[in-house]
XYZ file of C-alpha atoms in Angstrom:
301
model
C -16.576 -27.927 -89.211
C -19.986 -28.337 -87.539
C -21.873 -31.544 -86.813
C -25.664 -31.366 -87.253
C -28.158 -33.908 -85.964
C -31.653 -33.934 -87.485
C -34.359 -35.655 -85.416
C -37.668 -36.029 -87.232
C -40.817 -37.373 -85.561
C -43.626 -39.180 -87.313
C -46.331 -41.768 -86.715
C -46.027 -44.158 -89.638
C -44.425 -43.275 -92.953
C -47.386 -41.770 -94.807
C -45.862 -38.270 -94.928
C -42.193 -39.223 -94.691
C -41.015 -38.386 -98.200
C -42.617 -34.961 -98.224
C -41.199 -34.128 -94.790
C -37.714 -35.308 -95.664
C -37.730 -33.235 -98.846
C -38.176 -30.142 -96.662
C -35.447 -31.234 -94.237
C -33.026 -32.040 -97.046
C -33.649 -28.608 -98.555
C -32.935 -27.051 -95.160
C -29.829 -29.216 -94.733
C -28.534 -27.945 -98.084
C -28.813 -24.338 -96.829
C -26.637 -25.273 -93.852
C -23.931 -27.278 -95.596
C -20.347 -26.065 -95.544
C -17.257 -27.983 -96.557
C -16.415 -30.487 -93.836
C -19.755 -30.295 -91.995
C -21.383 -33.551 -90.920
C -25.109 -34.305 -91.105
C -26.895 -37.230 -89.479
C -30.622 -37.983 -89.483
C -32.832 -40.151 -87.323
C -36.545 -40.588 -87.937
C -38.289 -41.526 -84.698
C -41.407 -43.437 -85.713
C -43.883 -43.505 -82.846
C -45.713 -46.311 -84.668
C -42.661 -48.497 -83.957
C -40.893 -48.982 -87.303
C -37.110 -49.339 -87.594
C -34.480 -49.680 -90.324
C -31.889 -47.964 -92.456
C -32.677 -44.934 -94.618
C -31.029 -44.119 -97.937
C -30.857 -40.332 -98.044
C -27.744 -39.092 -99.905
C -28.008 -35.648 -98.271
C -27.077 -37.176 -94.897
C -23.908 -38.977 -93.851
C -25.968 -41.455 -91.845
C -29.736 -41.941 -91.583
C -31.965 -44.377 -89.685
C -35.546 -45.008 -88.639
C -35.915 -46.001 -84.976
C -38.949 -46.836 -82.819
C -40.147 -43.750 -80.984
C -41.784 -43.268 -77.613
C -45.419 -42.161 -77.903
C -46.013 -41.598 -74.171
C -45.743 -37.829 -74.715
C -46.148 -37.925 -78.495
C -43.571 -35.823 -80.353
C -41.604 -34.736 -77.263
C -40.939 -38.235 -75.928
C -40.418 -39.345 -79.539
C -37.740 -36.701 -80.077
C -36.032 -37.827 -76.865
C -35.860 -41.394 -78.190
C -34.377 -40.038 -81.434
C -31.696 -38.120 -79.532
C -30.796 -41.263 -77.599
C -30.556 -43.235 -80.840
C -28.175 -40.755 -82.483
C -25.938 -40.592 -79.428
C -25.929 -44.401 -79.135
C -24.618 -44.627 -82.723
C -21.631 -42.478 -81.875
C -22.883 -39.221 -83.373
C -22.025 -36.039 -81.462
C -24.093 -33.209 -82.963
C -23.168 -29.672 -81.998
C -26.471 -28.436 -83.433
C -29.787 -30.280 -83.227
C -32.696 -29.708 -85.641
C -36.071 -31.114 -84.546
C -39.234 -31.480 -86.623
C -42.485 -33.391 -86.918
C -44.538 -34.272 -89.973
C -46.531 -31.026 -89.828
C -43.354 -29.358 -91.142
C -44.587 -30.283 -94.620
C -48.322 -30.787 -94.072
C -49.203 -27.464 -92.452
C -46.360 -25.219 -93.619
C -45.151 -24.045 -96.998
C -41.440 -23.552 -97.652
C -40.299 -21.132 -100.322
C -36.633 -20.917 -101.306
C -36.283 -17.641 -99.397
C -37.875 -19.047 -96.252
C -35.435 -21.944 -96.283
C -32.603 -19.451 -96.606
C -33.891 -17.438 -93.634
C -34.075 -20.514 -91.419
C -30.822 -22.039 -92.636
C -28.867 -18.777 -92.509
C -29.871 -18.045 -88.937
C -29.117 -21.591 -87.712
C -25.713 -21.429 -89.419
C -24.970 -18.118 -87.678
C -26.076 -19.455 -84.302
C -23.942 -22.587 -84.728
C -20.889 -20.465 -83.888
C -22.408 -19.280 -80.583
C -21.156 -21.377 -77.663
C -23.783 -20.243 -75.143
C -27.112 -22.110 -74.949
C -29.643 -21.098 -77.612
C -33.073 -22.112 -78.888
C -34.237 -21.186 -82.382
C -37.532 -21.297 -84.243
C -40.554 -19.316 -85.310
C -41.848 -17.394 -82.290
C -45.471 -17.023 -81.229
C -46.610 -14.658 -78.516
C -49.370 -14.638 -75.934
C -51.744 -11.636 -75.980
C -50.378 -10.826 -72.506
C -47.949 -12.314 -70.004
C -49.266 -15.767 -69.115
C -48.397 -17.969 -66.149
C -47.440 -21.438 -67.322
C -46.950 -24.242 -64.775
C -43.194 -23.506 -64.866
C -43.311 -19.724 -64.762
C -44.452 -16.623 -66.652
C -44.126 -16.484 -70.426
C -44.601 -13.806 -73.074
C -43.710 -15.873 -76.141
C -42.749 -19.378 -77.124
C -40.917 -21.203 -79.918
C -43.156 -23.227 -82.217
C -42.001 -26.841 -82.300
C -42.989 -28.005 -85.800
C -39.384 -27.172 -86.769
C -36.854 -25.796 -84.290
C -33.196 -26.047 -83.396
C -30.880 -25.786 -80.419
C -27.222 -26.323 -79.738
C -25.875 -29.242 -77.749
C -25.073 -26.891 -74.862
C -28.789 -26.361 -74.281
C -29.724 -29.956 -75.105
C -27.425 -31.188 -72.352
C -28.813 -28.681 -69.857
C -32.396 -29.668 -70.654
C -31.523 -33.396 -70.399
C -34.832 -34.240 -72.144
C -37.161 -32.233 -74.366
C -40.184 -33.729 -72.622
C -40.692 -32.274 -69.144
C -41.696 -35.728 -67.902
C -44.924 -37.717 -67.860
C -45.381 -37.477 -64.085
C -45.358 -33.668 -64.209
C -47.692 -33.559 -67.202
C -50.149 -35.990 -65.612
C -50.267 -33.768 -62.519
C -51.502 -30.893 -64.730
C -54.285 -32.574 -66.746
C -57.313 -34.530 -65.625
C -57.184 -38.301 -65.909
C -60.715 -38.945 -67.188
C -63.697 -37.129 -68.574
C -66.311 -35.758 -66.211
C -69.201 -33.516 -67.220
C -68.541 -29.892 -66.355
C -64.800 -30.493 -65.973
C -62.193 -29.403 -68.498
C -58.866 -30.883 -69.580
C -56.690 -29.177 -66.974
C -56.599 -29.567 -63.220
C -57.901 -26.728 -61.087
C -54.478 -25.468 -59.930
C -53.298 -24.632 -63.485
C -53.555 -20.888 -64.170
C -57.015 -20.066 -65.546
C -55.742 -17.667 -68.247
C -53.333 -20.303 -69.561
C -56.108 -22.916 -69.524
C -58.437 -20.616 -71.477
C -55.735 -19.815 -74.032
C -54.906 -23.469 -74.795
C -58.507 -24.672 -74.572
C -59.640 -22.064 -77.103
C -57.302 -23.692 -79.635
C -58.073 -27.318 -78.749
C -61.801 -27.310 -78.049
C -64.324 -26.245 -80.653
C -67.655 -25.055 -79.311
C -70.152 -22.259 -79.769
C -70.748 -19.228 -77.595
C -68.069 -18.901 -74.910
C -65.509 -20.870 -76.936
C -65.780 -18.482 -79.872
C -65.503 -15.511 -77.513
C -62.270 -16.963 -76.142
C -60.837 -17.398 -79.641
C -61.503 -13.736 -80.414
C -60.080 -12.631 -77.070
C -56.885 -14.629 -77.562
C -56.606 -13.650 -81.252
C -56.797 -17.234 -82.515
C -57.569 -17.090 -86.252
C -57.517 -20.887 -86.477
C -57.811 -23.941 -84.242
C -56.264 -27.399 -83.982
C -57.247 -29.451 -87.019
C -58.931 -32.021 -84.738
C -60.618 -29.475 -82.458
C -64.078 -30.595 -81.335
C -66.439 -30.222 -78.383
C -65.012 -31.978 -75.327
C -66.706 -35.277 -74.548
C -66.147 -38.912 -73.616
C -65.146 -40.020 -77.129
C -62.372 -37.474 -77.695
C -61.193 -36.768 -74.150
C -58.090 -38.984 -74.307
C -56.937 -37.482 -77.624
C -57.492 -33.918 -76.423
C -55.807 -34.741 -73.117
C -52.670 -35.978 -74.895
C -52.627 -32.916 -77.143
C -52.979 -30.673 -74.092
C -49.875 -32.352 -72.646
C -48.033 -31.500 -75.867
C -49.152 -27.860 -75.610
C -47.809 -27.788 -72.064
C -44.534 -29.364 -73.225
C -44.146 -26.821 -76.034
C -44.672 -23.720 -73.922
C -42.629 -25.088 -71.020
C -39.716 -25.855 -73.362
C -39.279 -22.106 -73.914
C -39.625 -21.410 -70.170
C -37.067 -24.087 -69.339
C -34.638 -22.813 -71.992
C -34.931 -19.262 -70.698
C -34.401 -20.414 -67.103
C -31.238 -22.189 -68.269
C -29.888 -18.935 -69.708
C -30.599 -19.649 -73.384
C -30.772 -16.977 -76.064
C -34.095 -17.453 -77.871
C -33.956 -16.480 -81.532
C -36.176 -16.496 -84.599
C -35.414 -16.089 -88.322
C -37.053 -12.635 -88.174
C -35.186 -11.020 -85.271
C -33.957 -7.452 -85.733
C -32.082 -4.972 -83.540
C -32.007 -1.764 -85.595
C -34.326 0.213 -87.881
C -32.943 -1.094 -91.171
C -33.093 -4.680 -89.946
C -36.649 -4.222 -88.648
C -37.795 -3.130 -92.108
C -35.886 -5.897 -93.901
C -36.985 -8.675 -91.534
C -40.604 -7.464 -91.571
C -40.591 -7.711 -95.356
C -39.071 -11.179 -95.124
C -41.771 -12.279 -92.676
C -44.610 -10.966 -94.858
C -43.096 -12.509 -97.973
C -42.670 -15.909 -96.284
C -46.238 -15.914 -94.946
C -47.717 -14.973 -98.326
C -45.685 -17.686 -100.041
C -46.752 -20.155 -97.362
C -50.448 -19.450 -98.016
C -49.888 -19.857 -101.758
C -47.920 -23.098 -101.378
C -50.419 -24.618 -98.938
C -53.306 -23.759 -101.272
C -51.461 -25.451 -104.124
C -50.761 -28.516 -101.968
C -54.440 -28.818 -101.068
C -55.436 -28.593 -104.738
C -52.931 -31.289 -105.673
C -54.337 -33.615 -102.991
C -57.974 -33.055 -104.006
């Protein structure tokens, strides 16, 4: 018997049903006789109440904490589940981009669910999710990093959750890494943050011509943040908060590694046959994702 805690982050309920449909589908790939599933939706817009979701043994909406957006919101969701007497052995975290920016085929759900189910039996600390890599080793504010776990949908066991204490690295640390206000000729990050890391994140967040496009090509970005725009007075605060989230995401993988966690993805392989099979799975999932996202955009238009 395994106890699973789902913590979903949103700002308002506009995309709630679509997101929860994905999470319920994932929950159904995890379910075994006797397993327990609880769900908390942390709403950073401040809503609260009961949820009626038959796939989960208990489900609530609780006010989130928007001080570090999804990361502080997830922490408030964890606190809410624990306060209600739940004791998850496995935690699954998501935000509303799980359904807005990602397409989930039946096979992709099976890949994610099957790997989480396998990891649930591992007592050592582990962190699971789709893995992205830097073009080269990059120095984050907490240490060097080659790759990081994407946090639109990820999981960990309670062993790691306890070691981390919080998913957010803390507002004081984050504020020491980003500038407080906009000044012409000054970027988002403070001068002591590694320049290569700053360029990598800025190329995704800030949309501009010339040097910005060169950075995107150099860092192999084939897309940018959906709200990317030239840095200025009007958008500085929004870009600053998103930069703090980028820091939190990459540092989560550094922190997990420093705590001795195994970091796993649904496409890991350790022998030739597995490399071929998992590569085919990855390509199939990405093609299906493009098709599903295109269909979703057509349905919304």
